């Protein structure tokens, strides 16, 4: 299950995306607009493109793939629904594709892994960690991007405040592919050939986990 973060139409419907939903450890907005590069290339467009490429690669390798959204013009779905889609599919692995928006001097990628919360994710926390490590290693090898200089340890960040993870009953991680506000990484993300490398690396990580 591939979850392309955010959606291209989110900024047009603040009422819908600001609606509060229960992620078990707190209440959060249904979704957000995401970030962008300084010249306006949106995270939603980036995650959609990478996810489309990733879908194509995985299908060519024989995987069954579901996505949480069908285009980059709609609104949502809510973070709770994104988790539910993976659960309903009984996905062997789920990945939510993102890119960060941090201070310009910060760089590198990180993988977000769920923590136990006395909730639905608890039985898959260990498998999610294995998935996260597999994707981290393949992403580093395939893209050459460094581990995050500002979040996590060795590009791994463990969180209990994300609905997409807290509500998942299947092994799931988030990948923050890098910092869209860092000029060097933004330039890479805007390059189609580099987005293909990202997709290839994510596919390799997923496949290594599933072996």
Tab-separated table of C-alpha atoms in Angstrom:
chain	number	residue	atom	x	y	z
A	1	UNK	CA	0.000	0.000	0.000
A	2	UNK	CA	1.401	3.339	-1.089
A	3	UNK	CA	0.193	6.527	0.549
A	4	UNK	CA	1.228	9.646	-1.413
A	5	UNK	CA	1.273	12.330	1.281
A	6	UNK	CA	-1.227	15.222	1.181
A	7	UNK	CA	-3.196	16.103	-1.998
A	8	UNK	CA	-3.029	18.860	-4.589
A	9	UNK	CA	-6.501	20.195	-3.789
A	10	UNK	CA	-6.056	20.390	-0.019
A	11	UNK	CA	-5.266	24.121	-0.005
A	12	UNK	CA	-8.619	24.836	-1.667
A	13	UNK	CA	-10.662	23.268	1.114
A	14	UNK	CA	-9.298	24.283	4.534
A	15	UNK	CA	-12.571	23.394	6.269
A	16	UNK	CA	-12.328	19.763	5.170
A	17	UNK	CA	-8.655	19.251	5.966
A	18	UNK	CA	-8.739	21.147	9.266
A	19	UNK	CA	-11.509	18.931	10.637
A	20	UNK	CA	-10.180	17.260	13.800
A	21	UNK	CA	-9.851	13.466	13.849
A	22	UNK	CA	-8.880	11.111	16.662
A	23	UNK	CA	-5.450	9.488	16.225
A	24	UNK	CA	-5.720	7.798	19.659
A	25	UNK	CA	-2.864	9.704	21.302
A	26	UNK	CA	-4.392	13.093	20.413
A	27	UNK	CA	-6.747	14.911	18.046
A	28	UNK	CA	-5.237	16.207	14.805
A	29	UNK	CA	-6.269	17.845	11.554
A	30	UNK	CA	-7.746	15.473	8.963
A	31	UNK	CA	-4.855	16.325	6.619
A	32	UNK	CA	-2.529	19.230	5.781
A	33	UNK	CA	-1.394	20.963	2.617
A	34	UNK	CA	2.199	19.795	2.991
A	35	UNK	CA	5.240	21.873	2.228
A	36	UNK	CA	6.924	22.974	-1.024
A	37	UNK	CA	10.240	24.085	-2.428
A	38	UNK	CA	10.951	27.821	-2.191
A	39	UNK	CA	9.841	28.257	-5.819
A	40	UNK	CA	6.543	26.441	-5.305
A	41	UNK	CA	7.009	22.779	-6.263
A	42	UNK	CA	4.573	21.214	-3.824
A	43	UNK	CA	5.134	18.223	-1.610
A	44	UNK	CA	1.783	16.855	-2.836
A	45	UNK	CA	3.003	16.920	-6.452
A	46	UNK	CA	6.332	15.360	-5.453
A	47	UNK	CA	4.748	12.537	-3.448
A	48	UNK	CA	2.226	11.837	-6.201
A	49	UNK	CA	4.918	11.606	-8.873
A	50	UNK	CA	7.194	9.384	-6.785
A	51	UNK	CA	4.265	7.159	-5.822
A	52	UNK	CA	3.204	6.735	-9.450
A	53	UNK	CA	6.741	5.724	-10.378
A	54	UNK	CA	6.955	3.390	-7.374
A	55	UNK	CA	3.640	1.760	-8.295
A	56	UNK	CA	4.863	1.067	-11.822
A	57	UNK	CA	8.111	-0.503	-10.595
A	58	UNK	CA	6.419	-2.680	-7.991
A	59	UNK	CA	3.745	-3.900	-10.412
A	60	UNK	CA	6.461	-4.803	-12.919
A	61	UNK	CA	8.059	-6.912	-10.172
A	62	UNK	CA	4.789	-8.747	-9.558
A	63	UNK	CA	3.372	-6.877	-6.563
A	64	UNK	CA	-0.262	-5.944	-6.030
A	65	UNK	CA	-0.371	-2.221	-5.267
A	66	UNK	CA	-3.089	0.007	-3.818
A	67	UNK	CA	-2.886	3.770	-3.395
A	68	UNK	CA	-4.693	5.981	-0.888
A	69	UNK	CA	-5.599	8.587	-3.504
A	70	UNK	CA	-6.381	8.453	-7.209
A	71	UNK	CA	-5.000	11.808	-8.409
A	72	UNK	CA	-3.320	15.018	-7.262
A	73	UNK	CA	-6.322	17.295	-7.694
A	74	UNK	CA	-8.580	16.099	-4.877
A	75	UNK	CA	-8.837	16.722	-1.136
A	76	UNK	CA	-7.659	14.292	1.552
A	77	UNK	CA	-8.352	11.550	2.416
A	78	UNK	CA	-8.059	12.071	6.167
A	79	UNK	CA	-5.097	10.496	7.907
A	80	UNK	CA	-7.475	8.049	9.624
A	81	UNK	CA	-8.847	6.903	6.281
A	82	UNK	CA	-5.349	6.505	4.853
A	83	UNK	CA	-4.616	3.991	7.600
A	84	UNK	CA	-7.960	2.256	7.058
A	85	UNK	CA	-7.231	1.732	3.337
A	86	UNK	CA	-4.044	-0.206	4.135
A	87	UNK	CA	-5.801	-2.161	6.856
A	88	UNK	CA	-8.693	-3.131	4.600
A	89	UNK	CA	-6.246	-4.268	1.916
A	90	UNK	CA	-4.395	-6.378	4.508
A	91	UNK	CA	-1.222	-4.935	3.001
A	92	UNK	CA	2.021	-6.854	3.551
A	93	UNK	CA	3.735	-3.459	3.822
A	94	UNK	CA	2.569	0.138	3.716
A	95	UNK	CA	4.602	3.268	3.038
A	96	UNK	CA	3.578	6.897	3.267
A	97	UNK	CA	5.674	9.054	0.930
A	98	UNK	CA	6.593	12.558	2.106
A	99	UNK	CA	9.258	15.261	1.971
A	100	UNK	CA	10.006	17.654	4.797
A	101	UNK	CA	9.923	21.443	5.063
A	102	UNK	CA	12.591	22.464	7.564
A	103	UNK	CA	15.198	25.223	7.928
A	104	UNK	CA	17.264	25.727	4.775
A	105	UNK	CA	20.471	24.498	6.404
A	106	UNK	CA	18.947	21.170	7.414
A	107	UNK	CA	19.354	18.245	5.057
A	108	UNK	CA	18.958	14.533	4.599
A	109	UNK	CA	16.172	11.944	4.759
A	110	UNK	CA	14.597	10.059	7.625
A	111	UNK	CA	12.163	7.205	8.140
A	112	UNK	CA	9.351	7.488	10.695
A	113	UNK	CA	8.448	4.290	12.538
A	114	UNK	CA	5.492	3.750	14.914
A	115	UNK	CA	5.754	3.256	18.662
A	116	UNK	CA	3.527	1.099	20.833
A	117	UNK	CA	0.508	3.078	22.083
A	118	UNK	CA	-1.689	0.324	23.559
A	119	UNK	CA	-3.551	0.478	20.270
A	120	UNK	CA	-4.029	-1.212	16.883
A	121	UNK	CA	-0.454	-0.629	15.721
A	122	UNK	CA	1.171	-2.460	18.650
A	123	UNK	CA	1.289	-5.953	17.042
A	124	UNK	CA	3.081	-4.590	13.940
A	125	UNK	CA	5.562	-2.218	15.617
A	126	UNK	CA	8.455	-4.678	15.342
A	127	UNK	CA	7.714	-5.521	11.708
A	128	UNK	CA	7.359	-1.802	10.981
A	129	UNK	CA	10.838	-1.256	12.391
A	130	UNK	CA	12.238	-3.987	10.145
A	131	UNK	CA	10.472	-2.359	7.196
A	132	UNK	CA	11.878	1.031	8.177
A	133	UNK	CA	15.445	-0.225	8.369
A	134	UNK	CA	15.133	-2.018	5.008
A	135	UNK	CA	13.798	1.128	3.335
A	136	UNK	CA	16.401	3.345	5.029
A	137	UNK	CA	19.272	1.186	3.821
A	138	UNK	CA	17.976	0.939	0.253
A	139	UNK	CA	17.171	4.665	0.113
A	140	UNK	CA	20.662	5.640	1.260
A	141	UNK	CA	22.291	3.259	-1.198
A	142	UNK	CA	20.074	4.182	-4.136
A	143	UNK	CA	19.843	7.973	-3.791
A	144	UNK	CA	23.102	8.899	-2.097
A	145	UNK	CA	21.189	11.311	0.138
A	146	UNK	CA	22.569	11.607	3.672
A	147	UNK	CA	20.842	10.649	6.890
A	148	UNK	CA	18.869	13.558	8.328
A	149	UNK	CA	21.060	16.088	10.132
A	150	UNK	CA	18.171	17.321	12.281
A	151	UNK	CA	15.716	14.501	13.096
A	152	UNK	CA	16.157	11.012	14.477
A	153	UNK	CA	19.193	8.826	14.932
A	154	UNK	CA	20.741	7.207	11.849
A	155	UNK	CA	17.707	8.401	9.879
A	156	UNK	CA	15.204	6.595	12.129
A	157	UNK	CA	12.566	8.553	14.044
A	158	UNK	CA	10.053	6.806	16.338
A	159	UNK	CA	6.737	8.607	16.830
A	160	UNK	CA	3.342	8.039	18.422
A	161	UNK	CA	1.498	11.132	17.149
A	162	UNK	CA	0.792	10.192	13.523
A	163	UNK	CA	-2.670	8.836	12.749
A	164	UNK	CA	-1.461	7.046	9.646
A	165	UNK	CA	0.811	4.951	11.872
A	166	UNK	CA	-1.150	4.752	15.138
A	167	UNK	CA	-4.221	3.328	13.402
A	168	UNK	CA	-2.392	0.895	11.136
A	169	UNK	CA	-2.842	-2.828	11.668
A	170	UNK	CA	-0.276	-3.612	8.947
A	171	UNK	CA	3.478	-2.877	8.974
A	172	UNK	CA	3.783	0.792	8.006
A	173	UNK	CA	6.341	3.594	7.847
A	174	UNK	CA	6.677	7.154	6.586
A	175	UNK	CA	9.623	8.257	4.451
A	176	UNK	CA	10.603	11.923	4.628
A	177	UNK	CA	12.665	11.921	1.437
A	178	UNK	CA	14.648	15.027	2.358
A	179	UNK	CA	14.179	18.736	2.997
A	180	UNK	CA	12.321	20.631	0.266
A	181	UNK	CA	13.549	23.925	1.747
A	182	UNK	CA	17.187	22.924	1.279
A	183	UNK	CA	18.326	24.264	-2.095
A	184	UNK	CA	20.393	21.212	-3.005
A	185	UNK	CA	17.719	18.693	-2.159
A	186	UNK	CA	14.975	20.806	-3.741
A	187	UNK	CA	16.885	20.786	-7.018
A	188	UNK	CA	17.152	17.007	-6.883
A	189	UNK	CA	13.442	16.580	-6.110
A	190	UNK	CA	12.487	18.717	-9.121
A	191	UNK	CA	14.515	16.444	-11.412
A	192	UNK	CA	12.448	13.607	-12.901
A	193	UNK	CA	15.465	11.304	-13.182
A	194	UNK	CA	16.177	11.724	-9.484
A	195	UNK	CA	12.547	11.052	-8.583
A	196	UNK	CA	12.888	7.815	-10.529
A	197	UNK	CA	15.940	6.947	-8.405
A	198	UNK	CA	13.897	7.622	-5.267
A	199	UNK	CA	11.112	5.340	-6.499
A	200	UNK	CA	13.614	2.623	-7.434
A	201	UNK	CA	15.222	2.840	-4.001
A	202	UNK	CA	11.879	2.625	-2.202
A	203	UNK	CA	10.910	-0.384	-4.308
A	204	UNK	CA	14.190	-2.078	-3.434
A	205	UNK	CA	13.627	-1.410	0.262
A	206	UNK	CA	10.102	-2.804	0.177
A	207	UNK	CA	11.229	-5.868	-1.751
A	208	UNK	CA	14.136	-6.501	0.624
A	209	UNK	CA	11.713	-6.380	3.557
A	210	UNK	CA	9.250	-8.749	1.888
A	211	UNK	CA	11.852	-11.389	0.970
